[in-house]
């Protein structure tokens, strides 16, 4: 394959490269965007809505349903090559009861933990692995706080590729480590943090001819755009006032902004939402840079929300561009606020992993500060499944997390195998 209808462009100096050039950075070291010729896009709301009742696996995928805006190859080529496994099509929950607690009535939660491997990463990975197939790569690699690696390991396995993952030793949730091992990835535990792992994997991929599947890979971003597309379709194309989501390596907010700007440009939505990116206070380089109006300064990250424990995010420049374009804001929340929000989301029967719950903690803060109005429609993104990190759940409810007050603890009650004693406990 040599001619494709998209090309790559540098975020920093605007230099362009061909669409299948095997590179993640410009010669000037800036990161790259995938640029589509949107004037050729004939997609409409009607076409997209008709695909909701189709039996074609591409239409049934919540990513490939939007293929003309993601990887516009001919359908028969995509049918042959797309590494699809039913990603996306996640629930958008009416969360008005949670909204009442945080101060907005019209709150919705898009649950990306309902993807095949339990996080939003599957949306980027289906496209990333498809590119790896298109480029005839045999092996893929990533550094990860756990979800990217779980997703990559699965999509590589279904595509018959070798997967090599770099994770910070002892610092990822057990559910995620289990997935990487179970799906058969070569798992290298680095004595260091995510940022060390990220630096190493880039070098290894360059020297060993392995395809890099972190979100610095611009095709990961293309797949993740579909979350924003799907939220709009879920809401019958009525654009909400806000989309709020957690920020770690900053690929996801980059993707949401890029996608919605493109959806607007092709006329499928009439206006744009604002975006709120929420960081953990112990891993807040974007928050600091945004509030001071300066470039990112790396920090040593520390938060209980291990998924977003990242001090040197690779996509910060693209991320800031998207936040500016969507008139967005960046905020930060403490670990205790994250876990209180988590207990609220979990007890509503929805449930999500800690990093995801930064979203709701951030919405609460922005409402208190008067940035988000109480009447505005807000869609929060829950990025990962509750079962990714069961240790935190149990320790929270047992009141055993150091430095955290468990305001919503629901500790188990021990009882003898005695019917009267159990009756007494239930009636209490
Ligand atoms: N939420 C969850 C559950 C995540 O796993 C991540 C990132 C984020 C939010 C932040 O998204 O990096 O695009 O800003 N996890 C990556 C990983 C870093 O390796 O799984 P981001």
Tab-separated table of C-alpha atoms and ligand atoms in Angstrom:
chain	number	residue	atom	x	y	z
A	1	UNK	CA	0.000	0.000	0.000
A	2	UNK	CA	1.604	3.302	-0.886
A	3	UNK	CA	-1.118	5.871	-1.464
A	4	UNK	CA	-3.486	6.687	1.365
A	5	UNK	CA	-5.896	9.635	1.632
A	6	UNK	CA	-4.349	11.102	4.808
A	7	UNK	CA	-0.947	12.522	5.677
A	8	UNK	CA	1.041	13.309	8.822
A	9	UNK	CA	1.893	16.835	9.989
A	10	UNK	CA	4.132	18.128	12.765
A	11	UNK	CA	2.333	19.861	15.626
A	12	UNK	CA	5.292	22.182	16.160
A	13	UNK	CA	6.680	23.174	12.724
A	14	UNK	CA	3.880	21.947	10.376
A	15	UNK	CA	6.285	19.833	8.258
A	16	UNK	CA	4.318	17.089	6.466
A	17	UNK	CA	5.037	13.400	5.847
A	18	UNK	CA	3.281	10.698	3.885
A	19	UNK	CA	0.452	8.858	5.675
A	20	UNK	CA	2.320	5.559	6.033
A	21	UNK	CA	5.721	7.010	6.963
A	22	UNK	CA	6.933	4.897	9.893
A	23	UNK	CA	7.654	7.701	12.352
A	24	UNK	CA	6.172	9.124	15.555
A	25	UNK	CA	7.974	12.458	15.553
A	26	UNK	CA	9.002	15.122	13.068
A	27	UNK	CA	12.697	15.745	12.310
A	28	UNK	CA	12.316	18.754	14.654
A	29	UNK	CA	11.136	16.249	17.354
A	30	UNK	CA	7.575	17.634	17.453
A	31	UNK	CA	4.754	15.077	17.691
A	32	UNK	CA	2.580	14.291	14.666
A	33	UNK	CA	-1.079	14.602	13.738
A	34	UNK	CA	-3.009	12.561	11.191
A	35	UNK	CA	-4.533	15.054	8.741
A	36	UNK	CA	-7.610	14.052	6.756
A	37	UNK	CA	-8.988	15.716	3.654
A	38	UNK	CA	-12.326	16.576	5.268
A	39	UNK	CA	-13.656	18.174	2.082
A	40	UNK	CA	-13.962	14.602	0.718
A	41	UNK	CA	-15.908	13.284	3.699
A	42	UNK	CA	-19.537	12.523	2.814
A	43	UNK	CA	-20.558	11.203	6.205
A	44	UNK	CA	-23.919	12.341	7.595
A	45	UNK	CA	-25.925	11.799	10.796
A	46	UNK	CA	-28.318	9.588	8.800
A	47	UNK	CA	-25.523	7.296	7.566
A	48	UNK	CA	-24.104	7.011	11.083
A	49	UNK	CA	-27.525	6.320	12.629
A	50	UNK	CA	-28.331	3.667	10.023
A	51	UNK	CA	-25.148	1.816	10.993
A	52	UNK	CA	-26.507	1.311	14.521
A	53	UNK	CA	-28.803	-1.417	13.228
A	54	UNK	CA	-26.312	-2.968	10.781
A	55	UNK	CA	-24.835	-6.466	11.128
A	56	UNK	CA	-21.519	-5.531	9.498
A	57	UNK	CA	-18.758	-5.918	12.166
A	58	UNK	CA	-17.275	-2.584	11.072
A	59	UNK	CA	-20.590	-0.803	11.672
A	60	UNK	CA	-21.072	-2.606	14.981
A	61	UNK	CA	-17.718	-1.387	16.294
A	62	UNK	CA	-18.075	1.955	18.063
A	63	UNK	CA	-14.810	2.972	16.420
A	64	UNK	CA	-15.065	1.681	12.866
A	65	UNK	CA	-18.635	2.977	12.568
A	66	UNK	CA	-16.932	6.363	12.174
A	67	UNK	CA	-14.215	5.031	9.823
A	68	UNK	CA	-14.388	7.857	7.246
A	69	UNK	CA	-13.148	10.243	9.968
A	70	UNK	CA	-10.622	7.812	11.453
A	71	UNK	CA	-8.904	5.691	8.829
A	72	UNK	CA	-10.591	6.339	5.489
A	73	UNK	CA	-9.607	3.220	3.568
A	74	UNK	CA	-12.000	1.376	1.241
A	75	UNK	CA	-14.485	-0.803	3.165
A	76	UNK	CA	-13.237	-4.071	1.600
A	77	UNK	CA	-9.657	-3.241	2.658
A	78	UNK	CA	-10.824	-2.476	6.189
A	79	UNK	CA	-12.921	-5.623	6.312
A	80	UNK	CA	-9.776	-7.582	5.515
A	81	UNK	CA	-7.407	-5.793	7.857
A	82	UNK	CA	-9.200	-4.049	10.762
A	83	UNK	CA	-8.372	-5.582	14.166
A	84	UNK	CA	-11.916	-5.069	15.447
A	85	UNK	CA	-13.476	-6.884	18.392
A	86	UNK	CA	-16.621	-4.924	19.133
A	87	UNK	CA	-14.958	-2.007	20.900
A	88	UNK	CA	-16.977	1.058	21.821
A	89	UNK	CA	-20.779	1.223	21.892
A	90	UNK	CA	-20.432	1.765	25.644
A	91	UNK	CA	-23.296	2.984	27.820
A	92	UNK	CA	-23.950	6.640	28.435
A	93	UNK	CA	-25.579	6.592	31.874
A	94	UNK	CA	-28.053	9.174	33.074
A	95	UNK	CA	-26.227	10.073	36.298
A	96	UNK	CA	-28.547	12.767	37.605
A	97	UNK	CA	-28.551	11.245	41.113
A	98	UNK	CA	-24.764	11.601	41.240
A	99	UNK	CA	-25.240	15.034	39.689
A	100	UNK	CA	-27.412	16.106	42.622
A	101	UNK	CA	-24.506	15.357	44.968
A	102	UNK	CA	-21.934	17.247	42.926
A	103	UNK	CA	-24.144	20.192	41.981
A	104	UNK	CA	-25.226	19.596	38.364
A	105	UNK	CA	-28.625	18.153	37.517
A	106	UNK	CA	-27.956	17.151	33.948
A	107	UNK	CA	-25.008	14.782	34.406
A	108	UNK	CA	-24.215	11.851	32.132
A	109	UNK	CA	-21.407	9.319	32.456
A	110	UNK	CA	-19.907	7.604	29.408
A	111	UNK	CA	-18.536	4.290	30.656
A	112	UNK	CA	-15.438	3.435	28.693
A	113	UNK	CA	-14.693	0.666	31.184
A	114	UNK	CA	-17.256	-1.348	29.213
A	115	UNK	CA	-14.830	-1.862	26.334
A	116	UNK	CA	-13.528	-5.409	25.598
A	117	UNK	CA	-10.454	-5.138	27.856
A	118	UNK	CA	-12.114	-2.778	30.321
A	119	UNK	CA	-10.809	0.636	29.293
A	120	UNK	CA	-11.023	3.334	26.612
A	121	UNK	CA	-7.622	2.217	25.327
A	122	UNK	CA	-9.312	-0.382	23.104
A	123	UNK	CA	-10.574	2.408	20.863
A	124	UNK	CA	-7.083	3.620	20.078
A	125	UNK	CA	-5.620	0.142	20.014
A	126	UNK	CA	-7.933	-1.280	17.353
A	127	UNK	CA	-6.666	1.446	15.017
A	128	UNK	CA	-3.032	1.226	16.191
A	129	UNK	CA	-2.881	-2.531	15.625
A	130	UNK	CA	-4.600	-2.143	12.255
A	131	UNK	CA	-1.818	0.274	11.275
A	132	UNK	CA	0.781	-2.229	12.483
A	133	UNK	CA	-0.809	-4.777	10.124
A	134	UNK	CA	-0.888	-2.272	7.268
A	135	UNK	CA	2.809	-1.532	7.827
A	136	UNK	CA	3.544	-5.286	8.077
A	137	UNK	CA	5.052	-5.031	11.553
A	138	UNK	CA	5.460	-8.267	13.531
A	139	UNK	CA	5.927	-6.849	17.004
A	140	UNK	CA	4.414	-3.998	18.982
A	141	UNK	CA	5.419	-2.343	22.266
A	142	UNK	CA	4.264	0.236	24.768
A	143	UNK	CA	5.037	1.683	28.177
A	144	UNK	CA	2.026	1.698	30.413
A	145	UNK	CA	0.410	2.364	33.745
A	146	UNK	CA	-1.571	-0.798	32.949
A	147	UNK	CA	-4.540	-0.186	30.678
A	148	UNK	CA	-2.666	0.498	27.447
A	149	UNK	CA	-0.623	-2.650	28.009
A	150	UNK	CA	-3.703	-4.795	28.742
A	151	UNK	CA	-5.369	-3.515	25.589
A	152	UNK	CA	-2.293	-3.843	23.394
A	153	UNK	CA	-1.609	-7.367	24.640
A	154	UNK	CA	-5.135	-8.435	23.687
A	155	UNK	CA	-5.276	-6.777	20.269
A	156	UNK	CA	-1.779	-8.069	19.412
A	157	UNK	CA	-2.823	-11.594	20.396
A	158	UNK	CA	-5.952	-11.577	18.218
A	159	UNK	CA	-3.783	-10.327	15.344
A	160	UNK	CA	-0.967	-12.870	15.823
A	161	UNK	CA	1.659	-10.271	16.762
A	162	UNK	CA	4.294	-10.257	19.501
A	163	UNK	CA	3.600	-7.771	22.294
A	164	UNK	CA	6.272	-6.298	24.562
A	165	UNK	CA	5.216	-4.125	27.439
A	166	UNK	CA	7.164	-1.903	29.830
A	167	UNK	CA	5.528	-1.262	33.177
A	168	UNK	CA	6.748	0.405	36.361
A	169	UNK	CA	7.450	-2.431	38.801
A	170	UNK	CA	4.920	-2.750	41.627
A	171	UNK	CA	3.063	0.374	40.539
A	172	UNK	CA	0.230	-0.900	38.379
A	173	UNK	CA	-3.093	-2.327	39.531
A	174	UNK	CA	-3.302	-6.100	39.760
A	175	UNK	CA	-6.201	-6.483	37.323
A	176	UNK	CA	-4.136	-4.817	34.615
A	177	UNK	CA	-0.949	-6.811	35.277
A	178	UNK	CA	-3.048	-10.001	35.184
A	179	UNK	CA	-4.406	-9.085	31.760
A	180	UNK	CA	-0.949	-8.485	30.269
A	181	UNK	CA	0.317	-11.841	31.533
A	182	UNK	CA	-2.853	-13.684	30.551
A	183	UNK	CA	-2.888	-12.337	26.986
A	184	UNK	CA	0.693	-13.544	26.583
A	185	UNK	CA	2.657	-10.282	26.332
A	186	UNK	CA	6.358	-10.207	27.180
A	187	UNK	CA	6.102	-8.119	30.334
A	188	UNK	CA	9.146	-6.139	31.444
A	189	UNK	CA	8.864	-4.599	34.889
A	190	UNK	CA	11.113	-1.548	35.014
A	191	UNK	CA	12.726	-0.488	38.268
A	192	UNK	CA	11.468	3.037	37.825
A	193	UNK	CA	8.276	4.935	37.105
A	194	UNK	CA	6.071	5.281	34.003
A	195	UNK	CA	8.153	8.172	32.692
A	196	UNK	CA	11.321	6.007	32.820
A	197	UNK	CA	9.478	3.201	31.024
A	198	UNK	CA	8.228	5.638	28.367
A	199	UNK	CA	11.758	6.899	27.637
A	200	UNK	CA	13.095	3.333	27.341
A	201	UNK	CA	10.366	1.992	25.069
A	202	UNK	CA	10.860	4.782	22.526
A	203	UNK	CA	14.542	3.908	22.211
A	204	UNK	CA	13.907	0.167	22.013
A	205	UNK	CA	11.266	0.570	19.311
A	206	UNK	CA	13.616	2.706	17.215
A	207	UNK	CA	16.581	0.334	17.512
A	208	UNK	CA	14.684	-2.990	17.250
A	209	UNK	CA	12.165	-2.139	14.515
A	210	UNK	CA	9.193	-2.629	16.835
A	211	UNK	CA	5.976	-0.633	16.325
A	212	UNK	CA	5.346	1.810	19.198
A	213	UNK	CA	1.756	1.910	20.418
A	214	UNK	CA	1.756	4.604	23.073
A	215	UNK	CA	-0.480	7.588	22.384
A	216	UNK	CA	2.490	9.375	20.832
A	217	UNK	CA	1.492	7.163	17.907
A	218	UNK	CA	-0.984	9.457	16.111
A	219	UNK	CA	-3.221	6.577	15.004
A	220	UNK	CA	-4.036	5.772	18.641
A	221	UNK	CA	-5.439	9.297	18.840
A	222	UNK	CA	-7.521	8.705	15.704
A	223	UNK	CA	-9.277	5.732	17.333
A	224	UNK	CA	-9.911	7.518	20.604
A	225	UNK	CA	-11.663	10.351	18.751
A	226	UNK	CA	-14.581	7.924	18.469
A	227	UNK	CA	-15.446	8.401	22.159
A	228	UNK	CA	-16.446	11.985	21.421
A	229	UNK	CA	-18.281	10.949	18.236
A	230	UNK	CA	-20.227	8.331	20.133
A	231	UNK	CA	-21.184	10.700	22.952
A	232	UNK	CA	-22.697	13.023	20.322
A	233	UNK	CA	-24.564	10.157	18.675
A	234	UNK	CA	-25.781	8.875	22.096
A	235	UNK	CA	-27.224	12.359	22.735
A	236	UNK	CA	-28.898	12.377	19.304
A	237	UNK	CA	-26.353	14.928	18.086
A	238	UNK	CA	-27.319	17.484	20.734
A	239	UNK	CA	-23.998	18.914	21.875
A	240	UNK	CA	-23.562	19.050	25.683
A	241	UNK	CA	-22.080	22.090	27.429
A	242	UNK	CA	-19.115	20.168	28.839
A	243	UNK	CA	-17.111	16.980	28.453
A	244	UNK	CA	-14.946	16.183	31.493
A	245	UNK	CA	-12.225	13.544	31.618
A	246	UNK	CA	-9.043	12.611	33.504
A	247	UNK	CA	-5.623	13.570	32.109
A	248	UNK	CA	-2.417	11.536	32.439
A	249	UNK	CA	-0.274	11.176	29.338
A	250	UNK	CA	-2.809	13.563	27.718
A	251	UNK	CA	-3.600	11.488	24.641
A	252	UNK	CA	-7.278	11.178	25.360
A	253	UNK	CA	-8.178	14.847	25.722
A	254	UNK	CA	-6.098	15.490	22.605
A	255	UNK	CA	-8.198	12.910	20.781
A	256	UNK	CA	-11.573	14.185	21.983
A	257	UNK	CA	-10.748	17.749	20.948
A	258	UNK	CA	-9.358	16.774	17.531
A	259	UNK	CA	-12.342	14.554	16.798
A	260	UNK	CA	-15.003	17.055	17.791
A	261	UNK	CA	-13.373	19.847	15.813
A	262	UNK	CA	-13.407	17.565	12.763
A	263	UNK	CA	-17.023	16.466	13.370
A	264	UNK	CA	-17.960	20.143	13.517
A	265	UNK	CA	-15.994	20.932	10.374
A	266	UNK	CA	-17.864	18.289	8.352
A	267	UNK	CA	-21.175	19.693	9.644
A	268	UNK	CA	-22.370	16.705	11.701
A	269	UNK	CA	-22.559	18.793	14.884
A	270	UNK	CA	-23.611	22.447	15.001
A	271	UNK	CA	-21.539	23.637	17.943
A	272	UNK	CA	-18.742	22.487	20.237
A	273	UNK	CA	-18.720	21.520	23.922
A	274	UNK	CA	-16.173	22.889	26.364
A	275	UNK	CA	-13.656	20.413	27.755
A	276	UNK	CA	-12.503	19.969	31.362
A	277	UNK	CA	-9.316	17.977	31.972
A	278	UNK	CA	-8.866	16.724	35.521
A	279	UNK	CA	-5.467	15.768	36.933
A	280	UNK	CA	-4.525	14.186	40.250
A	281	UNK	CA	-2.893	16.820	42.475
A	282	UNK	CA	0.190	14.603	42.823
A	283	UNK	CA	0.592	14.249	39.055
A	284	UNK	CA	-0.377	17.675	37.793
A	285	UNK	CA	2.164	19.024	35.273
A	286	UNK	CA	-0.566	20.096	32.851
A	287	UNK	CA	-2.540	21.856	35.575
A	288	UNK	CA	0.552	23.802	36.651
A	289	UNK	CA	1.552	24.718	33.102
A	290	UNK	CA	-2.017	25.669	32.149
A	291	UNK	CA	-2.649	27.899	35.152
A	292	UNK	CA	0.732	29.618	34.755
A	293	UNK	CA	0.509	29.823	30.948
A	294	UNK	CA	3.908	28.168	30.441
A	295	UNK	CA	5.352	25.000	28.843
A	296	UNK	CA	5.161	21.727	30.782
A	297	UNK	CA	7.780	21.119	33.475
A	298	UNK	CA	8.059	17.405	34.343
A	299	UNK	CA	7.233	16.454	37.957
A	300	UNK	CA	7.835	13.312	40.040
A	301	UNK	CA	4.317	11.871	40.029
A	302	UNK	CA	2.586	10.462	43.093
A	303	UNK	CA	-1.102	9.512	43.308
A	304	UNK	CA	-3.234	6.570	44.368
A	305	UNK	CA	-4.825	6.709	40.898
A	306	UNK	CA	-1.940	4.759	39.330
A	307	UNK	CA	-3.398	4.994	35.801
A	308	UNK	CA	-2.660	8.732	35.745
A	309	UNK	CA	0.549	8.683	37.779
A	310	UNK	CA	2.517	10.418	35.035
A	311	UNK	CA	4.892	13.339	35.529
A	312	UNK	CA	6.173	13.942	31.990
A	313	UNK	CA	3.270	13.604	29.514
A	314	UNK	CA	4.343	13.182	25.896
A	315	UNK	CA	1.288	14.756	24.262
A	316	UNK	CA	1.148	18.008	26.215
A	317	UNK	CA	1.560	20.352	23.256
A	318	UNK	CA	-1.283	18.748	21.280
A	319	UNK	CA	-3.303	18.595	24.450
A	320	UNK	CA	-3.037	22.321	25.172
A	321	UNK	CA	-3.916	23.137	21.580
A	322	UNK	CA	-7.146	21.123	21.883
A	323	UNK	CA	-8.083	22.590	25.266
A	324	UNK	CA	-7.635	26.108	23.888
A	325	UNK	CA	-9.688	25.320	20.774
A	326	UNK	CA	-12.571	24.012	22.917
A	327	UNK	CA	-12.390	26.908	25.378
A	328	UNK	CA	-11.467	24.329	27.997
A	329	UNK	CA	-10.156	24.281	31.530
A	330	UNK	CA	-7.735	22.158	33.539
A	331	UNK	CA	-8.232	21.366	37.197
A	332	UNK	CA	-6.713	19.116	39.868
A	333	UNK	CA	-8.171	17.017	42.692
A	334	UNK	CA	-6.685	15.247	45.714
A	335	UNK	CA	-6.561	11.485	46.160
A	336	UNK	CA	-9.180	11.716	48.898
A	337	UNK	CA	-11.532	13.625	46.570
A	338	UNK	CA	-10.938	10.998	43.854
A	339	UNK	CA	-11.792	8.157	46.233
A	340	UNK	CA	-14.890	9.894	47.611
A	341	UNK	CA	-16.114	10.411	44.046
A	342	UNK	CA	-15.310	6.779	43.336
A	343	UNK	CA	-17.371	5.576	46.297
A	344	UNK	CA	-20.274	7.675	44.997
A	345	UNK	CA	-20.011	6.320	41.430
A	346	UNK	CA	-19.556	2.744	42.677
A	347	UNK	CA	-22.512	2.904	45.087
A	348	UNK	CA	-24.733	4.200	42.255
A	349	UNK	CA	-24.170	0.762	40.686
A	350	UNK	CA	-22.054	2.143	37.845
A	351	UNK	CA	-18.534	1.686	39.246
A	352	UNK	CA	-15.156	2.630	37.805
A	353	UNK	CA	-11.442	2.500	38.596
A	354	UNK	CA	-9.864	5.351	40.622
A	355	UNK	CA	-8.398	7.461	37.781
A	356	UNK	CA	-11.792	7.508	36.052
A	357	UNK	CA	-13.395	8.990	39.126
A	358	UNK	CA	-11.152	12.051	39.007
A	359	UNK	CA	-13.691	13.116	36.376
A	360	UNK	CA	-16.545	13.461	38.877
A	361	UNK	CA	-14.289	14.923	41.589
A	362	UNK	CA	-13.185	17.524	39.032
A	363	UNK	CA	-16.773	18.332	38.012
A	364	UNK	CA	-17.633	18.878	41.691
A	365	UNK	CA	-14.728	21.291	42.091
A	366	UNK	CA	-15.552	23.208	38.906
A	367	UNK	CA	-19.183	23.595	39.973
A	368	UNK	CA	-18.102	24.866	43.397
A	369	UNK	CA	-15.834	27.392	41.676
A	370	UNK	CA	-18.664	28.545	39.392
A	371	UNK	CA	-16.865	27.410	36.209
A	372	UNK	CA	-19.528	24.805	35.393
A	373	UNK	CA	-23.075	26.131	35.860
A	374	UNK	CA	-25.603	24.005	37.793
A	375	UNK	CA	-28.008	23.965	34.822
A	376	UNK	CA	-25.416	22.970	32.235
A	377	UNK	CA	-25.370	19.545	30.596
A	378	UNK	CA	-22.174	17.738	31.529
A	379	UNK	CA	-20.852	14.433	30.178
A	380	UNK	CA	-18.153	12.871	32.326
A	381	UNK	CA	-15.967	10.090	31.036
A	382	UNK	CA	-15.289	6.991	33.125
A	383	UNK	CA	-12.156	5.622	31.521
A	384	UNK	CA	-11.697	2.214	33.190
A	385	UNK	CA	-13.591	-0.657	34.805
A	386	UNK	CA	-14.118	-1.039	38.562
A	387	UNK	CA	-12.489	-4.496	38.528
A	388	UNK	CA	-9.165	-3.183	37.262
A	389	UNK	CA	-8.142	-2.204	40.783
A	390	UNK	CA	-9.997	-4.258	43.434
A	391	UNK	CA	-7.282	-3.730	46.090
A	392	UNK	CA	-8.113	-0.042	46.370
A	393	UNK	CA	-11.830	-0.753	46.686
A	394	UNK	CA	-11.426	-3.235	49.526
A	395	UNK	CA	-8.828	-1.159	51.366
A	396	UNK	CA	-10.986	1.973	51.051
A	397	UNK	CA	-14.040	0.292	52.526
A	398	UNK	CA	-11.962	-1.325	55.281
A	399	UNK	CA	-10.549	2.131	56.109
A	400	UNK	CA	-7.029	0.862	55.468
A	401	UNK	CA	-5.661	3.409	53.002
A	402	UNK	CA	-2.921	5.477	54.592
A	403	UNK	CA	-3.663	9.192	54.741
A	404	UNK	CA	-7.206	8.743	53.350
A	405	UNK	CA	-10.393	9.194	55.297
A	406	UNK	CA	-13.003	6.804	53.892
A	407	UNK	CA	-16.106	9.012	54.102
A	408	UNK	CA	-18.330	6.483	52.360
A	409	UNK	CA	-16.930	3.255	53.800
A	410	UNK	CA	-19.078	0.136	53.439
A	411	UNK	CA	-17.015	-2.350	55.432
A	412	UNK	CA	-18.003	-6.027	55.462
A	413	UNK	CA	-19.499	-7.349	58.699
A	414	UNK	CA	-18.114	-10.573	60.170
A	415	UNK	CA	-20.664	-12.935	61.668
A	416	UNK	CA	-20.747	-16.395	63.184
A	417	UNK	CA	-22.699	-19.038	61.241
A	418	UNK	CA	-25.671	-18.429	63.492
A	419	UNK	CA	-29.129	-17.505	62.186
A	420	UNK	CA	-30.170	-15.386	65.188
A	421	UNK	CA	-26.975	-13.381	65.132
A	422	UNK	CA	-27.384	-12.761	61.382
A	423	UNK	CA	-31.014	-11.668	61.884
A	424	UNK	CA	-29.813	-9.245	64.528
A	425	UNK	CA	-27.212	-7.768	62.143
A	426	UNK	CA	-29.701	-7.379	59.262
A	427	UNK	CA	-32.339	-5.705	61.449
A	428	UNK	CA	-29.841	-3.255	62.921
B	1	LIG	N1	-7.892	6.893	32.881
B	1	LIG	C1	-7.378	5.657	32.809
B	1	LIG	C2	-8.147	4.534	33.414
B	1	LIG	C3	-6.138	5.444	32.169
B	1	LIG	O1	-5.644	4.218	32.090
B	1	LIG	C4	-5.444	6.550	31.623
B	1	LIG	C5	-4.140	6.388	30.997
B	1	LIG	C6	-6.036	7.811	31.726
B	1	LIG	C7	-7.254	7.941	32.363
B	1	LIG	C8	-5.398	9.038	31.178
B	1	LIG	O2	-5.479	9.082	29.783
B	1	LIG	O3	-3.048	9.216	29.303
B	1	LIG	O4	-4.734	9.735	27.554
B	1	LIG	O5	-4.384	11.274	29.472
B	1	LIG	N2	-3.490	5.318	31.002
B	1	LIG	C9	-2.269	5.076	30.250
B	1	LIG	C10	-1.884	3.620	30.299
B	1	LIG	C11	-1.179	6.009	30.507
B	1	LIG	O6	-0.701	3.283	30.157
B	1	LIG	O7	-2.769	2.786	30.434
B	1	LIG	P1	-4.347	9.878	28.964
